[in-house]
Coordinates of C-alpha atoms in Angstrom, one line a residue:
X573 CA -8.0 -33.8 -51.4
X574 CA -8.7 -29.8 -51.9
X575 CA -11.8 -30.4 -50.9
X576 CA -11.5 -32.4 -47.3
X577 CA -8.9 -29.4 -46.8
X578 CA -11.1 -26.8 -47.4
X579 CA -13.6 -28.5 -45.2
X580 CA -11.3 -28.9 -42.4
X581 CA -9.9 -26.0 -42.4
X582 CA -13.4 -24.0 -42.3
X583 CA -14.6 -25.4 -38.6
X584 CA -10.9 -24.2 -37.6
X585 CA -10.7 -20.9 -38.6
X586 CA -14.6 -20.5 -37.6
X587 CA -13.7 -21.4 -34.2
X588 CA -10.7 -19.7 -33.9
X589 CA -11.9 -16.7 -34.5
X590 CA -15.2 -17.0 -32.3
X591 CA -13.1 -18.2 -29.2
X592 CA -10.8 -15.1 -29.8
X593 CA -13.8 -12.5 -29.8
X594 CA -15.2 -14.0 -27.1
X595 CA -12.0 -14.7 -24.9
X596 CA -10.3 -12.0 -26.3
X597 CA -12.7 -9.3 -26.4
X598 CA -16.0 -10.3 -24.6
X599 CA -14.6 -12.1 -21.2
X600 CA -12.2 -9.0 -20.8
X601 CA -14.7 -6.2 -21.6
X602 CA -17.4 -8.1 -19.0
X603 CA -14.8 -8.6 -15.8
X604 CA -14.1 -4.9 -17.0
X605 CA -17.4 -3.7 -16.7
X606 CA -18.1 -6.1 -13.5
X607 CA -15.1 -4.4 -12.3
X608 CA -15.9 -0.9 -12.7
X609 CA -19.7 -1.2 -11.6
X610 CA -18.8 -3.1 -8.4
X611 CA -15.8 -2.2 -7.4
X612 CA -14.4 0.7 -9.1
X613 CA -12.0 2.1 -6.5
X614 CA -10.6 -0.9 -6.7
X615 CA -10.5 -1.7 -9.8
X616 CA -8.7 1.9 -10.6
X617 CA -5.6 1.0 -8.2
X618 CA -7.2 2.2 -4.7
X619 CA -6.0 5.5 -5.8
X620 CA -6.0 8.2 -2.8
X621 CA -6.5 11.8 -3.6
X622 CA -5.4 14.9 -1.2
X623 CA -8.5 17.6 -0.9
X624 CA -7.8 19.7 -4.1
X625 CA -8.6 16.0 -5.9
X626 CA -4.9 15.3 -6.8
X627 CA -3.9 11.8 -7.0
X628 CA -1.1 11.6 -4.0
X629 CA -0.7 7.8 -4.2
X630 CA -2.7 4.6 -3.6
X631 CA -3.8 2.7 -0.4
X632 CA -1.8 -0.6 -2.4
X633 CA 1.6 1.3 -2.7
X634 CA 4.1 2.2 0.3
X635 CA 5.7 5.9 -0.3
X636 CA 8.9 6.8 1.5
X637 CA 8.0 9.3 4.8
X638 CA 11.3 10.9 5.9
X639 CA 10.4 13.8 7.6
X640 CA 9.9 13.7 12.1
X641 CA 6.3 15.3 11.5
X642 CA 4.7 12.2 9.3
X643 CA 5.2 8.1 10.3
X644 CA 7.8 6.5 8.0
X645 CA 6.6 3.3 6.6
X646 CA 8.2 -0.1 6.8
X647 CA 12.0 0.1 4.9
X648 CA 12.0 -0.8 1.1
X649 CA 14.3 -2.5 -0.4
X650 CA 12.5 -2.2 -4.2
X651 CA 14.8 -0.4 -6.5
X652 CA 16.1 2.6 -4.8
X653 CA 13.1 1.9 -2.6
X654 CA 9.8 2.2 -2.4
X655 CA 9.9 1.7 -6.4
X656 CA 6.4 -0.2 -8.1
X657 CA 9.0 -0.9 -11.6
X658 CA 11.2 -2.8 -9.4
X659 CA 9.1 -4.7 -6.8
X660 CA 11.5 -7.2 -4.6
X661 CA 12.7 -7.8 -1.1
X662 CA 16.2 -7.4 -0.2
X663 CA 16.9 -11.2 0.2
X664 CA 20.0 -10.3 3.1
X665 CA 20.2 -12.9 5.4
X666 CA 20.1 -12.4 9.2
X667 CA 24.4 -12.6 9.3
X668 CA 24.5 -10.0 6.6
X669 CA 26.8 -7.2 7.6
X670 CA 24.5 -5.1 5.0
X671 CA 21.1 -6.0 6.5
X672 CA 23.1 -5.2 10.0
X673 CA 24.0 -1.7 8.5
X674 CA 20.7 -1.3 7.4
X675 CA 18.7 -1.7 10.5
X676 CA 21.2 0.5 12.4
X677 CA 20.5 3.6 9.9
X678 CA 16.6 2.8 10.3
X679 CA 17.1 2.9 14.0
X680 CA 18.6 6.2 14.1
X681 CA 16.3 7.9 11.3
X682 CA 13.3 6.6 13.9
X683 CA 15.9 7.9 16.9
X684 CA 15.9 4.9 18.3
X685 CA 19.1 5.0 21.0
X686 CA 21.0 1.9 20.7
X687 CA 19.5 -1.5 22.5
X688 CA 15.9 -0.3 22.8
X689 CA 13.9 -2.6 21.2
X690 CA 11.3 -1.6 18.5
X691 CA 8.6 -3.5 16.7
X692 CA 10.5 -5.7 14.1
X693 CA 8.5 -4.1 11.0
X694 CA 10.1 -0.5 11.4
X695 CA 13.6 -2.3 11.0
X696 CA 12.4 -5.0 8.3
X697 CA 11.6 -4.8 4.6
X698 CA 8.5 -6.7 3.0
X699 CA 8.8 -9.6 0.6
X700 CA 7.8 -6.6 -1.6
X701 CA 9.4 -3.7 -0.1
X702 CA 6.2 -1.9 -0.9
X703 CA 4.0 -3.1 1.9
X704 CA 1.7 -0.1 2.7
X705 CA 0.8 -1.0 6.6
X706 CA 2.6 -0.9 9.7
X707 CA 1.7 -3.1 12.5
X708 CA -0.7 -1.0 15.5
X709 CA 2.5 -1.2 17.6
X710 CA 5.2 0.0 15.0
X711 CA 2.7 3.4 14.5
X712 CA 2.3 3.7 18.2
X713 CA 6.2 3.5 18.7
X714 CA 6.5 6.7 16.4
X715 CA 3.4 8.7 18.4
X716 CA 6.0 10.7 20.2
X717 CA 8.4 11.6 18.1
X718 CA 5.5 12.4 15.4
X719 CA 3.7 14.6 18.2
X720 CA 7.0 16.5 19.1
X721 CA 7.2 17.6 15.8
X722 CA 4.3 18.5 15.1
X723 CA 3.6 20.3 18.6
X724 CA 0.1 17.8 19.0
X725 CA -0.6 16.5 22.2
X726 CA 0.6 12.5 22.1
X727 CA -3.4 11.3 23.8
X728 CA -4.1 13.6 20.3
X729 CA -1.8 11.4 17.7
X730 CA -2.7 7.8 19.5
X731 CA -6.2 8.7 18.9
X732 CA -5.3 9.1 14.8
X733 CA -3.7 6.1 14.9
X734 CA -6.5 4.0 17.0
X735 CA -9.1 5.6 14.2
X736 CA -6.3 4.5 11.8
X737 CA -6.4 1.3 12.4
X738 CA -8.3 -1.6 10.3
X739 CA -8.7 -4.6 12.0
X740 CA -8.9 -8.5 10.5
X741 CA -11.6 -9.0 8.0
X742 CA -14.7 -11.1 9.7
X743 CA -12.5 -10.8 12.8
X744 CA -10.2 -13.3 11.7
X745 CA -8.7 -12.7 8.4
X746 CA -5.8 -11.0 8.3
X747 CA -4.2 -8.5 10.9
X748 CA -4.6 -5.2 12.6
X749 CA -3.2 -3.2 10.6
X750 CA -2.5 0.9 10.0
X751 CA -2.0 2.3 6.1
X752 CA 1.0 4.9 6.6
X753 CA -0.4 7.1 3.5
X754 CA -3.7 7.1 5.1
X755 CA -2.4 8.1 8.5
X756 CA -0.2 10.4 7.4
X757 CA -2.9 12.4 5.5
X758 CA -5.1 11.8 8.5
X759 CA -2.4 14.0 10.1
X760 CA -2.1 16.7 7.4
X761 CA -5.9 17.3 8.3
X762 CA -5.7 17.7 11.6
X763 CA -3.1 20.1 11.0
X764 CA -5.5 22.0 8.4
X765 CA -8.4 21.6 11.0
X766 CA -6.1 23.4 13.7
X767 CA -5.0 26.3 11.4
X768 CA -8.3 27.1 10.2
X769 CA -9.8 26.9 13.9
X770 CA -6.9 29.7 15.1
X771 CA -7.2 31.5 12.0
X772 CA -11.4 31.8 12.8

């Protein structure tokens, strides 16, 4: 009886331990290494970098924009928002008094004057609340109130958001879209470009 033990046990423990080198170490260190050869921005988190090399964020992640000179992103409603530890939409249904509050502050922090309408994504959270992309239309709403800020000409800021703009994969997957991070950083170096040109 030992002995059928013994020799059933053996295959077992022979097998368990070669499916958990190769699933456990193997398969994980390959897709790793396909990863990293392939696709290695990617595979690091799309991580964006300002010009001194610093990470500043990734292409993935929304950040919060406050500020008149830089376009603000769509609201977040993950953690205290715009938080990746606490991913989640805001789940407040359309006769929500909150939701209603909500929009009304996002409204005036884009100075929006009440009843003007404006694209629905700078008033509405993502399923995530960390979307990075604005619709084309929702950056385009902002050009002016970015341009005043920032004393550009508006034909000057439409132009960065035109270049900004990444259209449907094979034409037909997906939407146009506009990364906010991107953008904004787009506009940091124009500002940069300016300064040095009056400087020279």
């Amino acid at each position: 009886m030992y002995q059928d033990l013994k020799t059933s046990l053996r295959p077992a423990i022979v097998l368990t331990i070669l499916f958990a080198l190769l699933l456990g170490i193997l398969y994980p260190l390959a897709l790793t290494g396909a990863g990293q050869a392939l696709f290695p921005a990617q595979a690091n988190g799309s991580l964006i970098r300002d010009a001194k090399g610093t990470i500043i964020g990734s292409s993935l992640l929304a950040q919060g924009f406050a500020s008149d000179r830089y376009f603000h992103p769509r609201p977040s409603a993950a953690g205290k928002g715009y938080d990746a530890l606490a991913s989640a939409g805001s789940n407040l249904g359309p006769a929500s008094q909150a939701l209603a509050d909500r929009v009304k502050a996002d409204l005036a922090a884009n100075g929006v004057p009440p009843g003007q309408s404006v694209p629905a994504d700078l008033v509405t959270a993502s399923a995530s609340g960390l979307d990075p992309h604005i619709s084309p239309e929702a950056a385009l709403f902002q050009v002016a109130r970015v341009a005043h800020a920032r004393g550009l000409p508006k034909d000057r800021v439409r132009q960065l958001v035109e270049l900004s703009t990444h259209h449907p994969l094979f034409g037909f997957l997906g939407e146009n879209r506009v990364n906010v991070l991107e953008l904004n950083l787009a506009l940091d170096r124009q500002a940069a470009a300016g300064s040095a040109k009056a400087a020279s």
